[in-house]
């Protein structure tokens, strides 16, 4: 394996770290850099070629080959115990100063060959969500209270811990090569109605048809496996807010590769704060 690349497999049972200076190596990965795409197409009489009507990304299935060095008995048992069937795990790869991860489950548990001094194994993993996401998170205040305090700190002159944004537009960057899902938190500083997040470039919106009282939050997630709307009252009570989502809202809204211009709106929108949280980037392969 590349001496600068580190793989980490972690679940509720434990953690395996595969690196150059350890007893566990990853020697080859087949399927780490590519995804398969289902393409739907239609053809009419006398048409040359076909018209693409839809595309969808298949789940990722990939094989990892590795080696186990001394003490073999100890690490062989750990590999078999931790890479257990039906136990969700996170596979993280660290290289070139970045870390990317997949949520996976074993599709075939490790098959380990016998041997003295070194034993080789192969495991096949399945990722229902096929894209690699950065472990580093990205948070952007679209509107509301923006942090101003930072180090180094100089006491001379005027300075502020934070300030309220007077802009209802913000640019969000996705440094990956595929659209990334996100979580948006709407916060009411005063009573507001119908808070909205609008993607200027795509025309998609998330509109909450609700009167929010001061201190109330509404969290909207477009993230695979966690899509939904949650209302959090000023006292901290949590309720399902899906019923407040307008019929023309789109929970498939994503942050596209490159720059994305977002706009917020509401009745009394000067009292609305919106925060976007997402991975720093999402890639089809690493």
XYZ file of N, CA and C in Angstrom:
858
model
N 0.838 -1.192 0.000
C 0.000 0.000 0.000
C 0.876 1.246 0.000
N 0.323 2.361 -0.458
C 1.030 3.629 -0.426
C 1.323 3.993 1.020
N 2.573 4.317 1.328
C 2.939 4.555 2.725
C 2.294 5.810 3.292
N 1.722 6.671 2.424
C 1.068 7.888 2.894
C -0.453 7.767 2.943
N -0.986 6.591 2.624
C -2.429 6.377 2.627
C -2.830 5.532 3.833
N -3.885 5.956 4.522
C -4.364 5.247 5.706
C -5.851 4.940 5.520
N -6.228 3.682 5.745
C -7.626 3.265 5.739
C -8.062 2.984 7.180
N -9.261 3.423 7.527
C -9.815 3.138 8.846
C -11.223 2.567 8.685
N -11.440 1.409 9.303
C -12.755 0.759 9.296
C -13.256 0.771 10.727
N -14.422 1.419 10.969
C -14.887 1.595 12.346
C -16.386 1.342 12.447
N -16.775 0.616 13.485
C -18.193 0.396 13.786
C -18.378 0.310 15.298
N -19.548 -0.151 15.729
C -19.834 -0.207 17.163
C -19.011 -1.268 17.890
N -18.413 -2.195 17.146
C -17.598 -3.250 17.759
C -16.179 -2.761 18.032
N -15.636 -1.980 17.102
C -14.265 -1.518 17.266
C -13.747 -0.818 16.028
N -12.433 -0.642 15.984
C -11.790 0.102 14.896
C -10.581 -0.670 14.379
N -10.440 -0.718 13.049
C -9.257 -1.280 12.401
C -8.571 -0.163 11.620
N -7.274 -0.030 11.798
C -6.518 1.007 11.097
C -5.453 0.319 10.239
N -5.535 0.536 8.948
C -4.620 -0.079 7.989
C -3.643 0.985 7.514
N -2.382 0.835 7.864
C -1.376 1.805 7.443
C -0.020 1.127 7.290
N 0.873 1.832 6.649
C 2.156 1.269 6.231
C 2.974 0.751 7.410
N 2.958 1.450 8.541
C 3.776 1.059 9.695
C 3.000 0.246 10.721
N 2.003 -0.517 10.256
C 1.205 -1.308 11.185
C 1.183 -2.770 10.753
N 0.498 -3.603 11.538
C 0.386 -5.034 11.221
C -0.748 -5.301 10.226
N -1.500 -4.268 9.853
C -2.603 -4.415 8.909
C -2.359 -3.540 7.688
N -2.414 -4.155 6.524
C -2.219 -3.446 5.260
C -3.435 -3.629 4.364
N -3.708 -2.613 3.551
C -4.592 -2.758 2.396
C -3.690 -2.770 1.171
N -3.740 -3.845 0.391
C -2.843 -3.989 -0.751
C -3.502 -3.600 -2.078
N -4.830 -3.676 -2.135
C -5.515 -3.318 -3.383
C -6.990 -3.057 -3.086
N -7.581 -2.117 -3.835
C -9.013 -1.834 -3.742
C -9.560 -1.778 -5.158
N -10.578 -2.567 -5.420
C -11.207 -2.596 -6.739
C -12.608 -1.995 -6.640
N -12.806 -0.809 -7.244
C -14.116 -0.168 -7.232
C -14.168 1.086 -6.390
N -13.012 1.595 -5.978
C -12.972 2.766 -5.112
C -13.141 4.071 -5.898
N -12.720 4.080 -7.166
C -12.684 5.328 -7.917
C -13.826 5.497 -8.909
N -14.666 4.480 -9.098
C -15.705 4.591 -10.123
C -17.074 4.259 -9.548
N -18.105 4.768 -10.218
C -19.485 4.401 -9.892
C -20.156 3.934 -11.185
N -21.194 3.120 -11.020
C -21.963 2.653 -12.161
C -23.261 3.454 -12.258
N -23.671 3.743 -13.489
C -24.816 4.607 -13.733
C -25.864 3.852 -14.546
N -27.090 3.835 -14.048
C -28.226 3.315 -14.807
C -28.749 4.437 -15.694
N -28.776 4.187 -16.987
C -29.247 5.193 -17.940
C -30.517 4.688 -18.616
N -31.585 5.458 -18.502
C -32.841 5.134 -19.180
C -32.922 5.951 -20.465
N -33.348 5.306 -21.545
C -33.428 5.991 -22.832
C -34.656 5.511 -23.601
N -35.107 6.336 -24.495
C -36.247 5.979 -25.348
C -35.870 6.226 -26.806
N -36.518 5.456 -27.694
C -36.273 5.610 -29.128
C -37.605 5.665 -29.862
N -37.651 6.478 -30.864
C -38.843 6.553 -31.705
C -38.500 6.057 -33.105
N -39.520 5.805 -33.894
C -39.329 5.311 -35.253
C -38.480 6.280 -36.067
N -37.517 5.748 -36.766
C -36.613 6.500 -37.648
C -35.600 7.361 -36.881
N -35.584 7.240 -35.564
C -34.625 8.036 -34.796
C -33.244 7.423 -34.856
N -32.247 8.270 -35.009
C -30.860 7.832 -34.942
C -30.396 7.924 -33.498
N -29.987 6.801 -32.952
C -29.584 6.788 -31.550
C -30.785 6.744 -30.636
N -30.698 7.419 -29.489
C -31.766 7.405 -28.493
C -31.761 8.711 -27.722
N -32.843 8.958 -26.993
C -32.960 10.130 -26.131
C -32.877 9.682 -24.675
N -31.958 10.267 -23.932
C -31.803 9.910 -22.521
C -32.957 10.512 -21.731
N -33.672 9.670 -20.996
C -34.822 10.124 -20.209
C -34.544 10.162 -18.713
N -33.470 9.546 -18.273
C -33.146 9.569 -16.852
C -31.838 8.858 -16.557
N -31.215 9.265 -15.454
C -29.981 8.632 -15.003
C -30.025 8.477 -13.484
N -29.543 7.364 -12.971
C -29.444 7.160 -11.527
C -28.152 6.429 -11.213
N -27.573 6.761 -10.062
C -26.304 6.169 -9.643
C -26.579 4.920 -8.823
N -25.934 3.829 -9.191
C -26.112 2.577 -8.459
C -25.350 2.620 -7.135
N -25.783 1.837 -6.146
C -24.972 1.675 -4.934
C -23.583 1.148 -5.301
N -22.624 1.416 -4.442
C -21.243 1.006 -4.705
C -20.951 -0.322 -4.017
N -20.412 -1.267 -4.775
C -19.934 -2.527 -4.236
C -18.467 -2.658 -4.640
N -17.594 -2.861 -3.660
C -16.168 -2.894 -3.994
C -15.429 -3.887 -3.107
N -14.277 -4.318 -3.619
C -13.474 -5.353 -2.959
C -12.174 -4.763 -2.440
N -11.814 -5.149 -1.217
C -10.552 -4.729 -0.629
C -9.706 -5.959 -0.321
N -8.458 -5.926 -0.781
C -7.489 -6.978 -0.466
C -6.491 -6.430 0.544
N -6.078 -7.288 1.463
C -5.141 -6.826 2.468
C -4.262 -7.923 3.010
N -3.390 -7.527 3.933
C -2.451 -8.463 4.545
C -2.421 -8.261 6.050
N -2.207 -9.376 6.773
C -2.114 -9.359 8.231
C -0.736 -9.866 8.630
N -0.003 -9.051 9.395
C 1.338 -9.425 9.841
C 1.312 -9.757 11.342
N 2.456 -10.148 11.850
C 2.567 -10.525 13.263
C 2.221 -9.362 14.193
N 1.560 -9.658 15.308
C 1.073 -10.972 15.755
C -0.206 -11.376 15.003
N -0.087 -12.388 14.172
C -1.152 -12.766 13.248
C -2.423 -13.207 13.980
N -2.283 -14.052 14.990
C -3.466 -14.588 15.669
C -4.334 -13.466 16.247
N -3.679 -12.468 16.829
C -4.416 -11.361 17.446
C -5.157 -10.545 16.392
N -4.429 -10.135 15.339
C -5.048 -9.263 14.331
C -6.026 -10.019 13.428
N -5.782 -11.299 13.205
C -6.749 -12.094 12.435
C -8.107 -12.110 13.161
N -8.058 -12.318 14.473
C -9.300 -12.347 15.242
C -9.993 -10.984 15.224
N -9.218 -9.905 15.308
C -9.817 -8.564 15.290
C -10.480 -8.269 13.945
N -9.825 -8.631 12.850
C -10.408 -8.406 11.529
C -11.727 -9.159 11.389
N -11.757 -10.414 11.800
C -12.978 -11.214 11.690
C -14.073 -10.699 12.618
N -13.702 -10.260 13.826
C -14.700 -9.790 14.787
C -15.305 -8.452 14.390
N -14.463 -7.535 13.921
C -14.936 -6.177 13.650
C -15.636 -6.081 12.295
N -15.129 -6.771 11.276
C -15.792 -6.753 9.972
C -16.901 -7.807 9.959
N -17.834 -7.625 10.876
C -18.892 -8.611 11.095
C -20.081 -8.353 10.172
N -20.858 -9.383 9.863
C -22.018 -9.195 8.983
C -23.100 -8.350 9.646
N -23.783 -7.560 8.823
C -24.955 -6.776 9.219
C -24.652 -5.650 10.205
N -23.395 -5.332 10.404
C -23.023 -4.248 11.311
C -22.574 -3.035 10.480
N -23.351 -1.943 10.456
C -22.947 -0.758 9.685
C -21.608 -0.222 10.172
N -20.832 0.291 9.235
C -19.501 0.799 9.567
C -19.183 2.010 8.706
N -18.119 2.686 9.086
C -17.597 3.806 8.300
C -16.204 3.456 7.819
N -15.991 3.571 6.507
C -14.660 3.372 5.934
C -14.111 4.741 5.552
N -12.960 5.082 6.123
C -12.339 6.383 5.868
C -10.981 6.179 5.222
N -10.702 6.997 4.206
C -9.387 6.978 3.572
C -8.747 8.350 3.739
N -7.507 8.348 4.231
C -6.752 9.591 4.410
C -5.584 9.599 3.445
N -5.549 10.613 2.592
C -4.439 10.754 1.651
C -4.342 12.199 1.185
N -3.111 12.622 0.918
C -2.847 13.972 0.410
C -3.441 15.061 1.300
N -3.419 14.819 2.614
C -3.903 15.825 3.548
C -5.412 15.927 3.651
N -6.153 15.017 3.013
C -7.611 15.033 3.062
C -8.125 13.693 3.563
N -9.353 13.684 4.073
C -9.977 12.449 4.535
C -11.382 12.356 3.959
N -11.707 11.186 3.367
C -13.002 10.951 2.745
C -13.579 9.652 3.299
N -14.911 9.578 3.398
C -15.496 8.381 4.001
C -16.727 7.894 3.249
N -17.014 6.605 3.455
C -18.232 5.954 2.981
C -18.903 5.255 4.158
N -20.226 5.237 4.162
C -20.970 4.396 5.106
C -21.183 3.048 4.424
N -20.731 1.970 5.048
C -20.705 0.666 4.395
C -21.236 -0.436 5.316
N -21.544 -1.579 4.710
C -21.768 -2.839 5.427
C -21.044 -3.928 4.639
N -20.584 -4.985 5.300
C -19.943 -6.071 4.558
C -20.951 -6.795 3.660
N -20.578 -6.948 2.394
C -21.364 -7.769 1.475
C -20.830 -9.197 1.479
N -19.548 -9.320 1.774
C -18.904 -10.611 2.019
C -17.846 -10.379 3.083
N -17.938 -11.083 4.197
C -16.996 -10.894 5.294
C -15.612 -11.415 4.892
N -14.560 -11.031 5.632
C -13.195 -11.357 5.211
C -12.948 -12.861 5.047
N -12.337 -13.189 3.928
C -11.833 -14.541 3.689
C -10.316 -14.470 3.824
N -9.781 -15.193 4.780
C -8.365 -15.081 5.123
C -7.641 -16.379 4.803
N -6.511 -16.286 4.112
C -5.716 -17.465 3.783
C -4.821 -17.834 4.967
N -4.475 -19.099 5.066
C -3.549 -19.542 6.100
C -2.124 -19.174 5.699
N -1.235 -19.053 6.669
C 0.154 -18.750 6.363
C 0.926 -18.394 7.601
N 2.253 -18.485 7.507
C 3.153 -18.121 8.591
C 3.827 -16.800 8.258
N 3.853 -15.871 9.226
C 4.508 -14.592 9.003
C 3.579 -13.555 8.400
N 2.721 -13.962 7.480
C 1.756 -13.060 6.865
C 0.563 -13.873 6.363
N -0.616 -13.329 6.494
C -1.832 -13.931 5.944
C -2.565 -12.865 5.135
N -3.152 -13.284 4.016
C -3.829 -12.347 3.131
C -5.341 -12.526 3.253
N -6.059 -11.425 3.064
C -7.517 -11.497 3.183
C -8.178 -10.681 2.076
N -9.450 -10.968 1.856
C -10.264 -10.195 0.921
C -11.646 -9.999 1.541
N -12.171 -8.777 1.436
C -13.493 -8.454 1.943
C -14.218 -7.618 0.895
N -15.531 -7.829 0.775
C -16.325 -7.038 -0.172
C -17.314 -6.184 0.615
N -17.312 -4.872 0.345
C -18.145 -3.919 1.070
C -19.214 -3.325 0.158
N -20.308 -2.885 0.776
C -21.448 -2.337 0.041
C -21.792 -0.974 0.631
N -21.871 0.041 -0.232
C -22.241 1.391 0.196
C -23.527 1.785 -0.522
N -24.635 1.863 0.229
C -25.917 2.231 -0.375
C -25.855 3.636 -0.969
N -25.193 4.572 -0.256
C -24.912 5.903 -0.796
C -23.504 5.847 -1.368
N -23.346 5.943 -2.697
C -22.075 5.567 -3.322
C -20.982 6.628 -3.318
N -21.303 7.867 -2.946
C -20.324 8.947 -3.064
C -19.469 9.081 -1.809
N -18.201 9.436 -2.022
C -17.287 9.723 -0.926
C -17.542 11.139 -0.416
N -17.608 11.299 0.920
C -17.818 12.604 1.529
C -16.619 12.973 2.399
N -16.298 14.256 2.459
C -15.199 14.688 3.310
C -15.590 14.539 4.770
N -14.613 14.182 5.603
C -14.871 14.142 7.042
C -14.961 15.556 7.601
N -14.316 16.502 6.903
C -14.388 17.907 7.325
C -15.760 18.462 6.953
N -16.406 19.121 7.903
C -17.734 19.676 7.655
C -17.626 21.150 7.272
N -18.684 21.618 6.649
C -18.758 22.991 6.151
C -20.000 23.623 6.751
N -19.857 24.789 7.357
C -21.001 25.500 7.913
C -20.973 26.933 7.413
N -22.098 27.383 6.879
C -22.186 28.715 6.306
C -23.428 29.408 6.843
N -23.243 30.608 7.383
C -24.371 31.396 7.842
C -24.893 32.191 6.654
N -26.056 31.781 6.127
C -26.636 32.493 4.985
C -27.165 33.840 5.435
N -27.802 33.882 6.595
C -28.302 35.132 7.161
C -28.384 34.965 8.659
N -28.321 36.110 9.378
C -28.394 36.049 10.831
C -27.080 36.462 11.462
N -26.760 35.879 12.600
C -25.584 36.259 13.369
C -24.333 35.616 12.782
N -23.354 36.429 12.405
C -22.117 35.953 11.794
C -20.953 36.225 12.741
N -20.156 35.206 13.017
C -19.020 35.341 13.942
C -17.970 36.272 13.355
N -17.424 37.151 14.203
C -16.390 38.086 13.783
C -15.093 37.911 14.575
N -15.180 37.310 15.763
C -14.013 37.201 16.646
C -13.071 36.116 16.135
N -11.806 36.409 16.068
C -10.826 35.414 15.637
C -9.455 35.769 16.212
N -8.578 34.771 16.231
C -7.199 34.974 16.663
C -6.304 35.158 15.443
N -5.218 35.931 15.518
C -4.786 36.691 16.696
C -5.725 37.851 16.991
N -5.857 38.190 18.281
C -6.805 39.205 18.728
C -6.056 40.444 19.207
N -6.439 41.613 18.692
C -5.831 42.884 19.086
C -6.901 43.751 19.746
N -6.604 44.279 20.914
C -7.593 45.027 21.683
C -7.741 46.458 21.197
N -6.824 46.952 20.397
C -6.896 48.327 19.943
C -7.990 48.537 18.906
N -8.602 49.717 18.920
C -9.618 50.053 17.928
C -10.948 49.378 18.196
N -11.875 49.556 17.251
C -13.208 48.964 17.388
C -13.188 47.500 16.934
N -13.920 46.657 17.650
C -14.014 45.257 17.261
C -15.354 44.693 17.726
N -15.776 43.603 17.073
C -17.061 42.983 17.367
C -16.890 41.474 17.511
N -17.629 40.891 18.455
C -17.657 39.437 18.573
C -18.435 38.844 17.404
N -19.513 39.503 17.008
C -20.343 39.029 15.897
C -21.137 40.194 15.344
N -21.793 39.961 14.220
C -22.668 40.977 13.639
C -23.797 40.273 12.903
N -24.889 40.991 12.696
C -25.984 40.456 11.926
C -25.759 40.768 10.451
N -25.963 39.744 9.613
C -25.827 39.934 8.179
C -27.016 40.732 7.665
N -26.750 41.715 6.815
C -27.829 42.484 6.205
C -28.071 42.046 4.756
N -27.493 40.913 4.375
C -27.685 40.374 3.028
C -28.565 39.135 3.106
N -29.433 38.978 2.108
C -30.302 37.813 2.044
C -29.835 36.837 0.971
N -28.603 37.020 0.501
C -27.989 36.131 -0.473
C -26.659 35.637 0.077
N -26.293 34.426 -0.296
C -24.993 33.884 0.095
C -24.529 32.893 -0.961
N -23.224 32.819 -1.141
C -22.637 31.873 -2.080
C -22.031 30.707 -1.305
N -22.440 29.490 -1.662
C -21.948 28.276 -1.031
C -21.077 27.532 -2.035
N -19.915 27.051 -1.583
C -18.995 26.345 -2.466
C -19.039 24.835 -2.210
N -19.022 24.070 -3.287
C -18.865 22.613 -3.225
C -17.601 22.282 -4.005
N -16.573 21.831 -3.309
C -15.304 21.570 -3.984
C -15.176 20.122 -4.462
N -16.275 19.373 -4.394
C -16.295 18.030 -4.956
C -16.717 18.056 -6.418
N -17.042 16.868 -6.975
C -17.424 16.809 -8.391
C -18.855 16.308 -8.598
N -19.613 16.131 -7.502
C -21.012 15.722 -7.595
C -21.825 16.564 -6.611
N -23.148 16.682 -6.820
C -23.982 17.457 -5.892
C -23.927 16.890 -4.485
N -23.955 17.784 -3.480
C -23.929 17.326 -2.094
C -25.194 17.757 -1.367
N -25.680 16.864 -0.505
C -26.858 17.137 0.301
C -26.439 17.960 1.522
N -27.427 18.520 2.210
C -27.092 19.445 3.297
C -28.197 19.482 4.337
N -27.907 20.179 5.439
C -28.881 20.432 6.499
C -29.003 21.942 6.662
N -30.235 22.446 6.642
C -30.485 23.879 6.817
C -31.247 24.098 8.122
N -30.763 25.045 8.927
C -31.430 25.386 10.181
C -31.974 26.808 10.092
N -33.312 26.929 10.178
C -33.977 28.228 10.217
C -34.160 28.620 11.684
N -33.718 29.815 12.072
C -33.853 30.288 13.447
C -34.579 31.627 13.448
N -35.624 31.734 14.272
C -36.399 32.968 14.369
C -35.912 33.793 15.560
N -35.494 35.028 15.300
C -35.119 35.931 16.384
C -36.332 36.722 16.877
N -37.297 36.932 15.972
C -38.585 37.527 16.298
C -39.644 36.660 15.636
N -40.890 36.975 15.801
C -41.930 36.183 15.134
C -41.854 36.405 13.622
N -41.783 35.298 12.872
C -41.712 35.361 11.413
C -42.689 34.354 10.827
N -42.960 34.491 9.532
C -43.849 33.557 8.848
C -43.206 33.059 7.563
N -43.435 31.803 7.265
C -43.083 31.180 5.984
C -41.609 31.367 5.589
N -40.669 30.894 6.410
C -39.249 30.993 6.035
C -38.955 30.144 4.802
N -38.073 30.652 3.955
C -37.787 29.989 2.685
C -36.297 30.044 2.369
N -35.787 28.948 1.805
C -34.440 28.903 1.252
C -34.576 28.599 -0.232
N -34.025 29.478 -1.076
C -34.210 29.371 -2.529
C -32.855 29.262 -3.212
N -32.716 28.245 -4.085
C -31.489 28.067 -4.863
C -31.655 28.833 -6.172
N -30.971 29.954 -6.277
C -31.148 30.852 -7.426
C -30.765 30.169 -8.726
N -29.742 29.319 -8.706
C -29.228 28.712 -9.933
C -30.134 27.611 -10.472
N -30.801 26.875 -9.605
C -31.617 25.733 -10.050
C -33.116 25.994 -9.960
N -33.517 27.016 -9.206
C -34.931 27.302 -9.040
C -35.627 26.431 -8.002
N -34.878 25.581 -7.298
C -35.480 24.739 -6.268
C -35.586 25.519 -4.960
N -36.597 25.164 -4.153
C -36.812 25.884 -2.898
C -37.203 24.929 -1.778
N -36.983 25.412 -0.565
C -37.514 24.782 0.640
C -38.295 25.863 1.362
N -39.613 25.680 1.446
C -40.505 26.673 2.038
C -41.276 26.035 3.194
N -41.183 26.636 4.368
C -41.881 26.158 5.556
C -43.094 27.050 5.784
N -44.286 26.509 5.605
C -45.515 27.289 5.788
C -45.917 27.220 7.262
N -45.327 28.131 8.027
C -45.503 28.107 9.477
C -45.150 29.469 10.067
N -45.849 29.829 11.136
C -45.452 30.985 11.928
C -44.478 30.510 13.003
N -43.293 31.080 12.988
C -42.267 30.721 13.969
C -42.181 31.815 15.024
N -42.150 31.413 16.284
C -42.020 32.376 17.379
C -40.542 32.591 17.672
N -40.242 33.654 18.383
C -38.853 33.975 18.709
C -38.198 32.821 19.463
N -37.026 32.422 19.012
C -36.290 31.335 19.646
C -36.582 29.972 19.070
N -37.538 29.876 18.156
C -37.883 28.590 17.555
C -36.937 28.281 16.401
N -36.670 26.974 16.206
C -35.824 26.522 15.092
C -36.553 25.457 14.276
N -36.295 25.477 12.980
C -36.774 24.432 12.082
C -35.565 23.902 11.322
N -35.328 22.587 11.427
C -34.171 21.967 10.770
C -34.683 21.119 9.605
N -34.177 21.406 8.416
C -34.565 20.669 7.208
C -33.337 19.926 6.688
N -33.476 18.629 6.464
C -32.363 17.812 5.973
C -32.702 17.242 4.604
N -31.793 17.410 3.653
C -31.918 16.774 2.339
C -30.961 15.596 2.225
N -30.379 15.165 3.359
C -29.332 14.143 3.376
C -29.932 12.755 3.216
N -29.307 11.946 2.372
C -29.760 10.577 2.118
C -29.901 9.809 3.421
N -31.069 9.200 3.613
C -31.321 8.430 4.817
C -31.811 9.250 5.988
N -31.740 10.587 5.883
C -32.175 11.463 6.981
C -33.014 12.631 6.482
N -33.649 12.481 5.331
C -34.468 13.571 4.797
C -35.651 13.816 5.725
N -35.976 15.106 5.953
C -37.113 15.408 6.804
C -37.055 16.807 7.370
N -38.066 17.130 8.184
C -38.201 18.444 8.804
C -38.432 18.253 10.297
N -37.670 18.961 11.110
C -37.793 18.878 12.562
C -38.002 20.272 13.136
N -39.016 20.415 13.992
C -39.282 21.680 14.668
C -38.781 21.589 16.111
N -38.090 22.636 16.554
C -37.563 22.679 17.918
C -38.072 23.964 18.560
N -38.902 23.816 19.584
C -39.503 24.972 20.240
C -38.471 25.712 21.085
N -38.766 26.950 21.528
C -37.824 27.674 22.388
C -37.481 26.921 23.667
N -38.405 26.044 24.132
C -38.141 25.266 25.352
C -37.360 23.992 25.076
N -37.142 23.673 23.778
C -36.377 22.486 23.421
C -37.211 21.289 23.012
N -38.543 21.410 22.994
C -39.407 20.303 22.571
C -39.246 20.056 21.079
N -39.106 18.784 20.704
C -38.842 18.411 19.313
C -40.065 17.708 18.734
N -40.501 18.168 17.547
C -41.641 17.552 16.869
C -41.333 17.405 15.379
N -42.042 16.500 14.741
C -41.914 16.307 13.301
C -42.606 17.462 12.587
N -41.871 18.152 11.719
C -42.430 19.322 11.037
C -42.698 19.104 9.569
N -42.760 17.842 9.130
C -42.925 17.577 7.695
C -44.211 18.194 7.155
N -45.263 18.268 7.983
C -46.547 18.795 7.527
C -46.478 20.268 7.153
N -45.438 20.972 7.622
C -45.294 22.390 7.308
C -44.558 22.633 5.987
N -44.006 21.580 5.393
C -43.268 21.721 4.145
C -44.243 21.973 3.003
N -44.029 23.035 2.222
C -44.944 23.365 1.131
C -44.886 22.294 0.046
N -45.965 22.191 -0.734
C -46.053 21.142 -1.746
C -45.035 21.332 -2.859
N -44.572 22.569 -3.071
C -43.586 22.804 -4.129
C -42.153 22.815 -3.596
N -41.982 22.455 -2.314
C -40.619 22.323 -1.782
C -39.970 21.067 -2.338
N -38.648 21.079 -2.435
C -37.927 19.967 -3.050
C -36.811 19.502 -2.124
N -37.039 18.323 -1.480
C -36.009 17.781 -0.596
C -34.886 17.081 -1.353
N -34.933 17.146 -2.697
C -33.790 16.679 -3.479
C -32.836 17.839 -3.779
N -33.108 18.995 -3.216
C -32.249 20.173 -3.396
C -30.845 19.873 -2.897
N -29.845 20.230 -3.686
C -28.449 19.943 -3.352
C -27.582 21.168 -3.619
N -26.353 21.098 -3.118
C -25.326 22.094 -3.423
C -24.486 21.522 -4.560
N -24.551 22.133 -5.717
C -23.885 21.603 -6.904
C -22.392 21.915 -6.899
N -21.586 21.162 -7.655
C -20.153 21.450 -7.715
C -19.895 22.900 -8.144
N -18.952 23.543 -7.480
C -18.662 24.941 -7.778
C -19.434 25.879 -6.872
N -19.754 27.064 -7.377
C -20.437 28.099 -6.601
C -21.952 27.970 -6.735
N -22.658 28.182 -5.638
C -24.113 28.115 -5.595
C -24.641 29.366 -4.901
N -25.562 30.066 -5.544
C -26.142 31.281 -4.972
C -27.480 30.936 -4.317
N -27.577 31.196 -3.009
C -28.786 30.918 -2.247
C -29.395 32.212 -1.742
N -30.729 32.225 -1.631
C -31.445 33.396 -1.111
C -32.419 32.949 -0.025
N -32.575 33.756 1.008
C -33.573 33.461 2.032
C -34.689 34.483 1.962
N -35.851 34.078 2.472
C -36.980 34.997 2.498
C -37.929 34.573 3.607
N -38.767 35.507 4.056
C -39.797 35.250 5.065
C -40.528 36.559 5.310
N -41.703 36.474 5.892
C -42.332 37.678 6.425
C -41.533 38.114 7.647
N -41.124 39.392 7.682
C -40.188 39.877 8.713
C -38.841 39.162 8.589
N -38.330 39.065 7.374
C -37.122 38.262 7.152
C -35.892 38.798 7.862
N -35.927 40.065 8.300
C -34.784 40.573 9.057
C -34.629 39.834 10.382
N -35.682 39.114 10.798
C -35.601 38.341 12.028
C -35.269 36.880 11.815
N -34.897 36.507 10.583
C -34.606 35.108 10.252
C -33.109 34.869 10.112
N -32.633 33.800 10.751
C -31.266 33.339 10.552
C -31.291 31.971 9.899
N -30.402 31.735 8.949
C -30.333 30.442 8.257
C -28.888 29.982 8.222
N -28.673 28.739 8.642
C -27.325 28.149 8.659
C -27.337 26.877 7.830
N -26.352 26.743 6.930
C -26.209 25.566 6.071
C -25.040 24.729 6.579
N -25.268 23.418 6.760
C -24.202 22.496 7.170
C -24.123 21.343 6.171
N -22.908 21.030 5.762
C -22.696 19.979 4.745
C -21.230 19.548 4.802
N -20.897 18.418 4.135
C -19.476 18.104 3.973
C -18.811 19.191 3.139
N -17.501 19.330 3.243
C -16.804 20.309 2.420
C -16.842 19.930 0.951
N -17.029 18.658 0.664
C -17.117 18.203 -0.716
C -17.570 16.763 -0.793
N -18.088 16.380 -1.955
C -18.517 15.017 -2.223
C -17.947 14.627 -3.578
N -17.382 13.402 -3.658
C -16.739 12.956 -4.895
C -17.268 11.583 -5.294
N -17.246 11.349 -6.623
C -17.663 10.030 -7.123
C -16.564 9.000 -6.929
N -15.332 9.426 -6.789
C -14.226 8.498 -6.594
C -13.032 9.176 -5.976
N -12.204 8.398 -5.280
C -10.971 8.931 -4.689
C -9.811 8.006 -5.047
